[in-house]
Tab-separated table of C-alpha atoms and ligand atoms in Angstrom:
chain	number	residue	atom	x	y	z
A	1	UNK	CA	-12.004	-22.356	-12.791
A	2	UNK	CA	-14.108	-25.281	-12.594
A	3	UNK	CA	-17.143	-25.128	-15.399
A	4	UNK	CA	-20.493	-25.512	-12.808
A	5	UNK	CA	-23.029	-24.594	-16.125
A	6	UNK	CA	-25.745	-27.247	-15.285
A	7	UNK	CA	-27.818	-26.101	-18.752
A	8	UNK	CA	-30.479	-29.167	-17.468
A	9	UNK	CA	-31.070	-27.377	-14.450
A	10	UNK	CA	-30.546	-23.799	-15.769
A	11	UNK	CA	-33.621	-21.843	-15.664
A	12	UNK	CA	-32.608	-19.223	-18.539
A	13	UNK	CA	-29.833	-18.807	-19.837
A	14	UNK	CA	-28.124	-15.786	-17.931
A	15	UNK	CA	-26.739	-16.285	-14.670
A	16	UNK	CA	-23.928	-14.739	-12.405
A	17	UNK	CA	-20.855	-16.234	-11.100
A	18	UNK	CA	-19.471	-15.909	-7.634
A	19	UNK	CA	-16.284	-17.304	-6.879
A	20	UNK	CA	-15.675	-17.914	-3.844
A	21	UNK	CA	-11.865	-18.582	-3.402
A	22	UNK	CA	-12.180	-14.840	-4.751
A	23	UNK	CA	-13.709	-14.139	-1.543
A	24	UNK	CA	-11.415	-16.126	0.775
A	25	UNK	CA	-8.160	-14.290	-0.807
A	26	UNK	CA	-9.234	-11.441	-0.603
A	27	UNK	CA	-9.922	-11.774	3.315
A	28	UNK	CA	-6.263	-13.194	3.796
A	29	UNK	CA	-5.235	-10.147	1.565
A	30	UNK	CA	-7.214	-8.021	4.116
A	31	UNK	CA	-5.507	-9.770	6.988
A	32	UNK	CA	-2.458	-9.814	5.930
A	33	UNK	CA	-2.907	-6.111	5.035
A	34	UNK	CA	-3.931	-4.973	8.486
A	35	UNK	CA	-2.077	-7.272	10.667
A	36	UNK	CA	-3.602	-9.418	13.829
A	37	UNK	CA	-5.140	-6.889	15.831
A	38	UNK	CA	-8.198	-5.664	14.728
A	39	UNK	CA	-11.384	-7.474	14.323
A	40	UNK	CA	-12.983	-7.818	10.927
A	41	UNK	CA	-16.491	-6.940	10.007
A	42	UNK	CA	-17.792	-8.079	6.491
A	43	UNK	CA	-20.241	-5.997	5.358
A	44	UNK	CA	-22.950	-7.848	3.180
A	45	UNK	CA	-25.566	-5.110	2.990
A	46	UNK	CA	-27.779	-4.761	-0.159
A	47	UNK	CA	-27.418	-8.639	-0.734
A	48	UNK	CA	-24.006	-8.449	-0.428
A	49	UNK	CA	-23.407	-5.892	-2.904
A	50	UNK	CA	-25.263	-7.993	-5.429
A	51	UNK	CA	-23.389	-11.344	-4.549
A	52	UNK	CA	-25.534	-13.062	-2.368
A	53	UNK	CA	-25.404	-12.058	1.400
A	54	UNK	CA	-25.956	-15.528	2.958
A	55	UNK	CA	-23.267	-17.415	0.540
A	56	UNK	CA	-20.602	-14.002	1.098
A	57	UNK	CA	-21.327	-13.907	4.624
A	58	UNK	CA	-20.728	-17.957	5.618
A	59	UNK	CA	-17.532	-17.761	3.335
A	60	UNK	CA	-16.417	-14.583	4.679
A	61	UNK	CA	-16.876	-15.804	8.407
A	62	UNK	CA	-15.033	-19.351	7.907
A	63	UNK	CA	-11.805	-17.066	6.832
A	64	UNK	CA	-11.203	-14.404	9.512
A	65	UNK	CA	-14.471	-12.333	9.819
A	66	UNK	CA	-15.730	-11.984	12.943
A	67	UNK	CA	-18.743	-9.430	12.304
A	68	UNK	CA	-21.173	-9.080	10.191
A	69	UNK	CA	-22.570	-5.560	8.984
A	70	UNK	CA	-26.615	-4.889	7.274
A	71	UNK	CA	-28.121	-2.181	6.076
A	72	UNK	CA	-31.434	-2.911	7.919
A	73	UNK	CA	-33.236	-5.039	10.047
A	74	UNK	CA	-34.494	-7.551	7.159
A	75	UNK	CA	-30.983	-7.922	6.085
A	76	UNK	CA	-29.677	-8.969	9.471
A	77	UNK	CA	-33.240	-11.199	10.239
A	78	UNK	CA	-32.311	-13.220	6.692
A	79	UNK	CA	-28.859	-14.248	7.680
A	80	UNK	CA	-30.311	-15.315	11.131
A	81	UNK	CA	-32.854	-17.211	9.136
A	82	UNK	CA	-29.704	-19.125	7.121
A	83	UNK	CA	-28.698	-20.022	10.283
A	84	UNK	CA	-25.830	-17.405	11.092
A	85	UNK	CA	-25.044	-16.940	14.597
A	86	UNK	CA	-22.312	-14.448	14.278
A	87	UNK	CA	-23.007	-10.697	15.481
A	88	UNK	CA	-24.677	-8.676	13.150
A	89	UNK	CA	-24.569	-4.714	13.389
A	90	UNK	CA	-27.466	-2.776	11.327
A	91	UNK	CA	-25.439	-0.169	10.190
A	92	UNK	CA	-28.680	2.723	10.900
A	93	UNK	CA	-31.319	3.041	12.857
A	94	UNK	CA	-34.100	0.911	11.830
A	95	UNK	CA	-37.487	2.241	12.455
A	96	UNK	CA	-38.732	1.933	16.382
A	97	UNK	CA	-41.680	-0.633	15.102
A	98	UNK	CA	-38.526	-2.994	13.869
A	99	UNK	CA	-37.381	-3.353	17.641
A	100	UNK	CA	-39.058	-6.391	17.977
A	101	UNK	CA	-37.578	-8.097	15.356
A	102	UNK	CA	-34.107	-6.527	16.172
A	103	UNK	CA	-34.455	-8.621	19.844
A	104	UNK	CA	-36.102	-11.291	18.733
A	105	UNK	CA	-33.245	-12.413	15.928
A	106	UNK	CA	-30.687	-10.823	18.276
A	107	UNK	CA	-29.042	-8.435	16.056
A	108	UNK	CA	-27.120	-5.149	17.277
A	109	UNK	CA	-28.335	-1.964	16.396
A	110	UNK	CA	-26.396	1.511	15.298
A	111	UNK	CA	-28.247	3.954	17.839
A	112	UNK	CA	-28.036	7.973	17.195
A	113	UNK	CA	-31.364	9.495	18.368
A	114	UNK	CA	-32.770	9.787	22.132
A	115	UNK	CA	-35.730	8.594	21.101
A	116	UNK	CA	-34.942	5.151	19.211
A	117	UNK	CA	-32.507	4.660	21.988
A	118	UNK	CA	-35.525	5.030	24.978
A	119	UNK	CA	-37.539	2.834	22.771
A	120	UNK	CA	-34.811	0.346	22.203
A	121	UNK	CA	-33.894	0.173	26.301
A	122	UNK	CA	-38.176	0.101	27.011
A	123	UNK	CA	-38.611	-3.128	24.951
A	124	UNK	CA	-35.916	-4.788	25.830
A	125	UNK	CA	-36.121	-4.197	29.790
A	126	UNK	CA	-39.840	-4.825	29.552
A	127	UNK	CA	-38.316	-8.582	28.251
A	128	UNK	CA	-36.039	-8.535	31.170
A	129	UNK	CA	-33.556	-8.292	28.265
A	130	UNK	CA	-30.509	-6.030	27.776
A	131	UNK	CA	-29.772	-4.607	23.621
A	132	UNK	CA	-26.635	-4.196	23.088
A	133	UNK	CA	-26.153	-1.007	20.887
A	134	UNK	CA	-23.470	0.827	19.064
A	135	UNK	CA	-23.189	4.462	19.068
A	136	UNK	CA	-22.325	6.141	15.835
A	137	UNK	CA	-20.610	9.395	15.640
A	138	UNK	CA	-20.946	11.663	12.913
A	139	UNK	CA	-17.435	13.292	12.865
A	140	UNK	CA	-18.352	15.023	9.230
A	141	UNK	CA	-19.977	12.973	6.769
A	142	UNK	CA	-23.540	14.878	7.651
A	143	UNK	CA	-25.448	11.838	7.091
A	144	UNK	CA	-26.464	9.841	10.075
A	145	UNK	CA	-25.212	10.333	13.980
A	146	UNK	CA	-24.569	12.158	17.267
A	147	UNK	CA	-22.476	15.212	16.777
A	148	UNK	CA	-18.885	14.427	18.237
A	149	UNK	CA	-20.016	17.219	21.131
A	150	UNK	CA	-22.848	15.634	22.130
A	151	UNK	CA	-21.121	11.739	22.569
A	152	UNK	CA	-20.730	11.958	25.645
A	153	UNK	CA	-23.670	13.404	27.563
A	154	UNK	CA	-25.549	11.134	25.045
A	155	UNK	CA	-23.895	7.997	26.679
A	156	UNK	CA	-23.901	9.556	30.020
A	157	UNK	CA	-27.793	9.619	30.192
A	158	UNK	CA	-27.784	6.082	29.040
A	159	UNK	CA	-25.598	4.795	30.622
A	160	UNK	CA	-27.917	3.549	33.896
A	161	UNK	CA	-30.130	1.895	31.329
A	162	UNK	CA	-31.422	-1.413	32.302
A	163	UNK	CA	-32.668	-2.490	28.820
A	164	UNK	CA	-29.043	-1.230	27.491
A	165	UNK	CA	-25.817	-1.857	27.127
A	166	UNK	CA	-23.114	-0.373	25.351
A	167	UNK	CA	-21.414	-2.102	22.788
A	168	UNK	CA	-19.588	0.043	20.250
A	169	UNK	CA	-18.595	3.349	19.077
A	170	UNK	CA	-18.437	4.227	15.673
A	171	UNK	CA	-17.871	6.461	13.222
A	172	UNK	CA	-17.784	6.464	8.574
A	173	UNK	CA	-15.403	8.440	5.968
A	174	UNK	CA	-16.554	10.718	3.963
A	175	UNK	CA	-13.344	10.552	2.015
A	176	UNK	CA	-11.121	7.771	2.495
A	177	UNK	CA	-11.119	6.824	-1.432
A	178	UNK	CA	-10.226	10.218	-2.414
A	179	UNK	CA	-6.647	12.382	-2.279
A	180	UNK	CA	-8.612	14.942	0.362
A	181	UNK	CA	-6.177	13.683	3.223
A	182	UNK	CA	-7.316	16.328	5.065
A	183	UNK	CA	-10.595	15.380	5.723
A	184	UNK	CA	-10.378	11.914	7.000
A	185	UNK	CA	-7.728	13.740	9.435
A	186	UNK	CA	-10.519	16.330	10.910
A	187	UNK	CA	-13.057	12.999	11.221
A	188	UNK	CA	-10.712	11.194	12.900
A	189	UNK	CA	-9.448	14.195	14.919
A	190	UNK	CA	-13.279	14.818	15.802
A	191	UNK	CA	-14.155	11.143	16.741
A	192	UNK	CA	-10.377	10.492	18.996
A	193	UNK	CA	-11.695	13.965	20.757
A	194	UNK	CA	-15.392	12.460	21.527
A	195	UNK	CA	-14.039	9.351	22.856
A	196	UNK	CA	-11.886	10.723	25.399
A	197	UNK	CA	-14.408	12.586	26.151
A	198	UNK	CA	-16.247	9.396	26.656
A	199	UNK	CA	-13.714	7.632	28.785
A	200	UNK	CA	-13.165	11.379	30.880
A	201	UNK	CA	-16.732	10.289	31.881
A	202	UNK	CA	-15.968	6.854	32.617
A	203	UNK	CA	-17.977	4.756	30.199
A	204	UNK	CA	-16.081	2.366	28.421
A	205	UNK	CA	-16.766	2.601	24.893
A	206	UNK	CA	-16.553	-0.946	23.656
A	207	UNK	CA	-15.360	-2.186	20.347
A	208	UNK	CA	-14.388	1.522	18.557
A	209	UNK	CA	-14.511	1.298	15.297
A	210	UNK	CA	-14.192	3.653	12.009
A	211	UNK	CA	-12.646	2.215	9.249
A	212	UNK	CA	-14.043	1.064	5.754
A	213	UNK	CA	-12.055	-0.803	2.747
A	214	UNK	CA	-10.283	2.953	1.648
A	215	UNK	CA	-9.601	3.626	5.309
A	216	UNK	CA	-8.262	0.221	6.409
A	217	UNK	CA	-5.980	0.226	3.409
A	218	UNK	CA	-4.463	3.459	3.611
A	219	UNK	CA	-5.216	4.885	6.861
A	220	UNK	CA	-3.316	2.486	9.650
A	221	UNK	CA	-4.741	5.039	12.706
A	222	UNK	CA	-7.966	4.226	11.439
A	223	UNK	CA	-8.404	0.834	12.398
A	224	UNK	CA	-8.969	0.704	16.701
A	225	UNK	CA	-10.735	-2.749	17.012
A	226	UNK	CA	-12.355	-3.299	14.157
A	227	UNK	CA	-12.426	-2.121	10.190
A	228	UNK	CA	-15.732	-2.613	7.965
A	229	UNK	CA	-14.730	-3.819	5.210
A	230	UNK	CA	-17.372	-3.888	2.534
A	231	UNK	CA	-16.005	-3.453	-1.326
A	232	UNK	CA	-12.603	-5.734	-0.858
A	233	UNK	CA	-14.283	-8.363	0.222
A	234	UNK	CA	-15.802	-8.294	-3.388
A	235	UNK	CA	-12.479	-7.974	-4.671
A	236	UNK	CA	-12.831	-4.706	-6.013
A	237	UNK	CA	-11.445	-1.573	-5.509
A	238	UNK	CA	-12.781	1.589	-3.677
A	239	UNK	CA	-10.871	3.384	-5.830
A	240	UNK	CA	-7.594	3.748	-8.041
A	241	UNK	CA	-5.600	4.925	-4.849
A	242	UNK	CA	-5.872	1.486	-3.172
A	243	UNK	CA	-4.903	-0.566	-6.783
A	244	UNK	CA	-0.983	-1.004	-6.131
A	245	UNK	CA	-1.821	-1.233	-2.008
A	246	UNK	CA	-3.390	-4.580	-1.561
A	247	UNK	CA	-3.845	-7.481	-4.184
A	248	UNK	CA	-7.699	-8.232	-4.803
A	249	UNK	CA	-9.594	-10.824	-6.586
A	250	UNK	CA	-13.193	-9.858	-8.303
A	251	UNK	CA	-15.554	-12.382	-7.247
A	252	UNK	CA	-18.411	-11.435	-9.396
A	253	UNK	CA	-18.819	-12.479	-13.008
A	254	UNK	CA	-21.713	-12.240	-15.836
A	255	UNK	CA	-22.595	-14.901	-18.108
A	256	UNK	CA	-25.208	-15.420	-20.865
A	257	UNK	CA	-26.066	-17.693	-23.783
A	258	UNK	CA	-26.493	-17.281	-27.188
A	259	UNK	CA	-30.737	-17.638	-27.967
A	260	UNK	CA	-31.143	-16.092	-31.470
A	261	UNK	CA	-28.575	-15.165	-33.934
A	262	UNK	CA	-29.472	-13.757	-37.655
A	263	UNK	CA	-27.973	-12.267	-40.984
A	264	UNK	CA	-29.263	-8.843	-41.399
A	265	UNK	CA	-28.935	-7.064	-44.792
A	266	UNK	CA	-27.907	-3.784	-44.937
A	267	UNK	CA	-30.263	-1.182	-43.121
A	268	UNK	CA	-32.353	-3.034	-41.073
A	269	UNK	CA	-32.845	-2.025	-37.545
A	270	UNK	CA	-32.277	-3.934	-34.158
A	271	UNK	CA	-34.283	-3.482	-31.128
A	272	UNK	CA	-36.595	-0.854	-29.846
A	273	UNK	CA	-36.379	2.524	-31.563
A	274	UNK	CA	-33.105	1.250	-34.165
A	275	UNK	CA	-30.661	2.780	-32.622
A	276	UNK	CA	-28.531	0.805	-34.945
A	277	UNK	CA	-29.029	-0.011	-38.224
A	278	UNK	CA	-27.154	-3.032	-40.222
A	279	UNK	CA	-23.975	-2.293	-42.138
A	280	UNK	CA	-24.476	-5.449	-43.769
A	281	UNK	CA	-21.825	-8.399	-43.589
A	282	UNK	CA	-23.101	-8.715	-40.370
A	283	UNK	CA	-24.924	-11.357	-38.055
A	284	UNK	CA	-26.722	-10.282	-35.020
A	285	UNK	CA	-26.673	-12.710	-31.621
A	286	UNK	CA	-29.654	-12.300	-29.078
A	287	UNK	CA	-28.534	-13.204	-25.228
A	288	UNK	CA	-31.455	-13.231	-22.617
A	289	UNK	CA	-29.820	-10.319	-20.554
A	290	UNK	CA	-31.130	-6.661	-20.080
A	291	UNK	CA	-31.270	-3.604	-18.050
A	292	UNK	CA	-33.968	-5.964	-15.668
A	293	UNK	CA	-30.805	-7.780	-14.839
A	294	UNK	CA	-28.402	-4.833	-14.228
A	295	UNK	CA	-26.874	-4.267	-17.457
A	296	UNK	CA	-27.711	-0.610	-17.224
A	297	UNK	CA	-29.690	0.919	-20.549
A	298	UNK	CA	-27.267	3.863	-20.940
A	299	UNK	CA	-24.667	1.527	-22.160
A	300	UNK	CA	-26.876	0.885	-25.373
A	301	UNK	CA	-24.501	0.844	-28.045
A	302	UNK	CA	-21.407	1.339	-25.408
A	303	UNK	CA	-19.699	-1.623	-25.036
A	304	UNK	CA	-18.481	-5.289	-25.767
A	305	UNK	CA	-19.017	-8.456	-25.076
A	306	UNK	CA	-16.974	-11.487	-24.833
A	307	UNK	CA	-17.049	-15.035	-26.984
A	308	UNK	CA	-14.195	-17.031	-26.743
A	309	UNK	CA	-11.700	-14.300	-26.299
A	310	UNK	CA	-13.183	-11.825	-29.253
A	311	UNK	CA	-14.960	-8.447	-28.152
A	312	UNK	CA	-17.989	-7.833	-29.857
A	313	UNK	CA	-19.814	-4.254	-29.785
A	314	UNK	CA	-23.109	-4.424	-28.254
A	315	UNK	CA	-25.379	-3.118	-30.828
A	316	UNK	CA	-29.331	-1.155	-30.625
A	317	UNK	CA	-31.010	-0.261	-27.441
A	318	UNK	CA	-30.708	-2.510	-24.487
A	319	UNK	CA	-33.580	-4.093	-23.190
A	320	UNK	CA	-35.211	-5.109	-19.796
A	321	UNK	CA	-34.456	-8.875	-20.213
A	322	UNK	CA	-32.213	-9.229	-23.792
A	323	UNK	CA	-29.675	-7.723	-25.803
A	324	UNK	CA	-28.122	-7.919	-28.943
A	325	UNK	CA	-24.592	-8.034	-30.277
A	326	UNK	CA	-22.869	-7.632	-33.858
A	327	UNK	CA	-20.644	-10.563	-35.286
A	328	UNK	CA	-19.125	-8.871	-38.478
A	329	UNK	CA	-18.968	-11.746	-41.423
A	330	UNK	CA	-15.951	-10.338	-42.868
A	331	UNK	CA	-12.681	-12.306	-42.697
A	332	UNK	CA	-10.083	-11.516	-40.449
A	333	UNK	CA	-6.988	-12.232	-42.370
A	334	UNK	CA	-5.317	-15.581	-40.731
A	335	UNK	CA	-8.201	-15.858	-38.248
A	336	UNK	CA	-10.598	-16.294	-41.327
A	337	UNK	CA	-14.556	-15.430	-40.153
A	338	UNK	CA	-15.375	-15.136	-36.798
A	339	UNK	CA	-18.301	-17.469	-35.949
A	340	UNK	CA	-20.744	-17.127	-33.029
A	341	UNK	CA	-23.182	-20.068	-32.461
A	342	UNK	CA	-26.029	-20.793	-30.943
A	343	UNK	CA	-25.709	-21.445	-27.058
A	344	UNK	CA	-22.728	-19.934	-27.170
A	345	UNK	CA	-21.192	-18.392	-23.867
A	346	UNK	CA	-20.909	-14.896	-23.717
A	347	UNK	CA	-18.944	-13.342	-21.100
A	348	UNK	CA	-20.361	-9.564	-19.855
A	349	UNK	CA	-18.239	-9.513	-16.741
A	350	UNK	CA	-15.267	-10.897	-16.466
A	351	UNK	CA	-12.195	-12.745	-18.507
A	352	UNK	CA	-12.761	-14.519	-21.669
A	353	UNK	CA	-9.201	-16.064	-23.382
A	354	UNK	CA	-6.750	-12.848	-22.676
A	355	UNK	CA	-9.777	-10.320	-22.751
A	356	UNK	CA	-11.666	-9.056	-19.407
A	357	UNK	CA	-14.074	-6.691	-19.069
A	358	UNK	CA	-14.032	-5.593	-15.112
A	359	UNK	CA	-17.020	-4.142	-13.031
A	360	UNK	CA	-15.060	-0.653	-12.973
A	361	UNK	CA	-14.542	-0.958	-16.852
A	362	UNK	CA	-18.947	-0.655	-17.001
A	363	UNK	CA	-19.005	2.079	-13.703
A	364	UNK	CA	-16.769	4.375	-16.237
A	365	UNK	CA	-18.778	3.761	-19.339
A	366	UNK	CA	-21.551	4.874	-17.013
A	367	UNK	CA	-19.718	7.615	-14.617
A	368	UNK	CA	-20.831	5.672	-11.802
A	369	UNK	CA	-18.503	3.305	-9.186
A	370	UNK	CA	-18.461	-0.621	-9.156
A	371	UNK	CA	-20.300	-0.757	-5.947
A	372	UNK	CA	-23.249	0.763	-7.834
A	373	UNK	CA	-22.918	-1.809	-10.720
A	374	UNK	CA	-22.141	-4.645	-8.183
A	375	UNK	CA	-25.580	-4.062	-6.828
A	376	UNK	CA	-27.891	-3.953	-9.954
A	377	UNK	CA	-26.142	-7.188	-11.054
A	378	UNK	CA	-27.902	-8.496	-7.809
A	379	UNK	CA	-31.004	-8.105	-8.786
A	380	UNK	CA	-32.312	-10.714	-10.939
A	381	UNK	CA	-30.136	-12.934	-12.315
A	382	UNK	CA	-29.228	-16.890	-10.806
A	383	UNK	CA	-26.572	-16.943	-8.834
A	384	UNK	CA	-23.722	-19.885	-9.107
A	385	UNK	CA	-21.387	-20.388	-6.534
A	386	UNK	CA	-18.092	-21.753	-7.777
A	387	UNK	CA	-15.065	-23.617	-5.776
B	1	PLP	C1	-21.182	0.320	3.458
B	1	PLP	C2	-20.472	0.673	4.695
B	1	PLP	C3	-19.171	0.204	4.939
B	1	PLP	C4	-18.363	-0.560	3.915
B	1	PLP	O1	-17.791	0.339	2.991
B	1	PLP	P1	-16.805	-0.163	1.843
B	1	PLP	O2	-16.335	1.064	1.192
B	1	PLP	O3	-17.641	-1.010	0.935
B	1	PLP	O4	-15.749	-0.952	2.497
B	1	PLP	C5	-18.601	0.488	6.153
B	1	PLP	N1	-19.267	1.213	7.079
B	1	PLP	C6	-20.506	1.694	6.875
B	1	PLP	C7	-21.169	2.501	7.939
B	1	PLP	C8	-21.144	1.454	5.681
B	1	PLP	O5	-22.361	1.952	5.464
């Protein structure tokens, strides 16, 4: 991997990597994976899941994407901004005062309630305009949509609309990660039975969609026209189901310097509260990374980190913007001492000589799931795009 650490322009000296070959093999993977028929959305919501919306999105459309999915309006409006013309789908409603900006930067909205969907037609007739729209389903996830019953009639009154058009029909999982078969079977059961209902009433339902990353790998009735694939375009994995289906690279990696490193005699504390106390023998190495950056405070104390292919336990409380790590003195037998310098690279996510430490391997230390962690590494930290 080509080395892209410019320290002169570096503004501190903790950044994250985002590889984007990663992201291009991974949508061949997906391609490959699902075969030539249905359409691929990328969904970049929540910056991307931490990697940068704009960067994942342009990649992402220049190999096979054809869609783009937000979470809300501002998402969609900031890729329009970056100068992306492809469609854009915000994924729920958006408030009826974000209308305007939904027309103006042309994005498509998800529409489930009467009421959005009057206000949506009004201000785009009254602009001589037609929205197109997307109806989503809820088949049994019990979080956002039109019961399956109510589909049709919901389209039917529509469906004379001037300042509408109908675009899409959609529906999510619930459980497409997990090993409850069963209930993907009732959604999907529950969504085929609403669109022929649909179709009984002749509207034609547009681009049907349902799929996400668990559901377009292991679910091939799934897919219709188009599957939403959010986590694999990452590289990661929506769960340990999919690991042996489909061959995915993790775009995402954490990197930090070495600002402070010091002897400690025995007993003396690190960091707020000392939470760990010197065994003696033992340096301690600073690196300006904390919980403000996404390394999540419950791991105080939890886990390693990476120098030159040597795992290092992580060592007192974590905190918003640093943390600190042990380098044990004592020699190693043929290695000799282990020596950890300042400005040193320290890997937090990722591979470092034959070690890695993976996005999933901090979700279990924290009994959460890599999209979670994904996302708080987002928040802060400089992000470098590589190849
Ligand atoms: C986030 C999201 C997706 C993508 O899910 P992944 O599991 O990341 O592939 C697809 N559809 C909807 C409606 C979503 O909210």
């Amino acid at each position: 991997m080509e080395k892209t650490d410019d320290q002169a322009a570096t503004q501190r000296w903790s950044w994250m990597e985002v590889d984007r070959e990663a992201i291009r093999h991974n949508l061949k993977a997906v391609r490959r994976h699902i075969g030539a028929g249905p359409l691929i959305m990328a969904v970049v919501k929540s910056d991307g899941y931490g990697h940068g919306a704009v960067e994942v999105a342009r990649v992402a459309l220049a190999n096979g994407a054809r869609y783009l999915g937000v979470a809300s309006v501002a998402e969609g409006v900031e890729l329009r901004v970056a100068g992306i013309m492809a469609p854009i789908l915000v994924l729920a409603e958006p408030p009826a005062a974000a209308i305007g900006q939904l027309l103006h930067y042309e994005l498509t909205s998800c529409v489930f309630t009467m009421d959005f969907a009057l206000a949506l037609g009004e201000t785009a007739a009254a602009a001589g305009r037609q929205a197109g729209y997307h109806l989503k389903i809820d088949t049994g996830m019990n979080r956002i949509g039109v019961h399956p019953s109510d589909a049709g009639d919901f389209l039917r009154s529509l469906d004379f609309h001037a300042g509408l058009r109908l675009e899409g029909v959609f529906t999510h999982f619930a459980t497409a990660d997990g090993s409850d078969e069963m209930g993907v079977r009732m959604q999907l059961k529950r969504f085929e039975e609403a669109l022929e209902v649909i179709r009984y009433m002749g509207i034609a339902p547009g681009i049907i969609h349902a799929a996400n990353s668990a559901a377009a790998i292991r679910y091939r009735q799934t897919h219709f026209d188009l599957v939403r694939i959010g986590i694999m375009t990452y590289g990661l994995h929506p769960s340990d189901l999919t690991r042996t289906l489909i061959n995915l690279r993790p775009a995402m990696s954490i990197h930090a310097r070495v600002i402070d490193l010091k002897s400690l005699p025995v007993g003396e504390g690190v960091s707020y509260g000392f939470t760990y106390r010197s065994p003696g023998n033992v340096q301690v190495a600073t690196i300006p990374l904390g919980y403000g950056d996404g390394l999540a405070r419950e791991l105080s104390n939890r886990m390693d980190l990476l120098v030159e292919g040597h795992a290092f336990p992580q060592v007192g409380n974590i905190c918003m913007d640093m943390c600190m790590f042990e380098v044990d003195q004592r020699p190693r037998g043929r290695e000799g001492r282990l020596e950890v310098r300042y400005g040193d690279e320290v890997v937090v996510v990722g591979r470092s000589g034959a070690l890695e430490i993976s996005l999933d391997d901090i979700a279990r230390g924290l009994g959460t799931i890599n999209y979670d962690v994904a996302c708080r590494f987002g928040l802060r930290l400089e992000k470098r795009y590589l190849n």
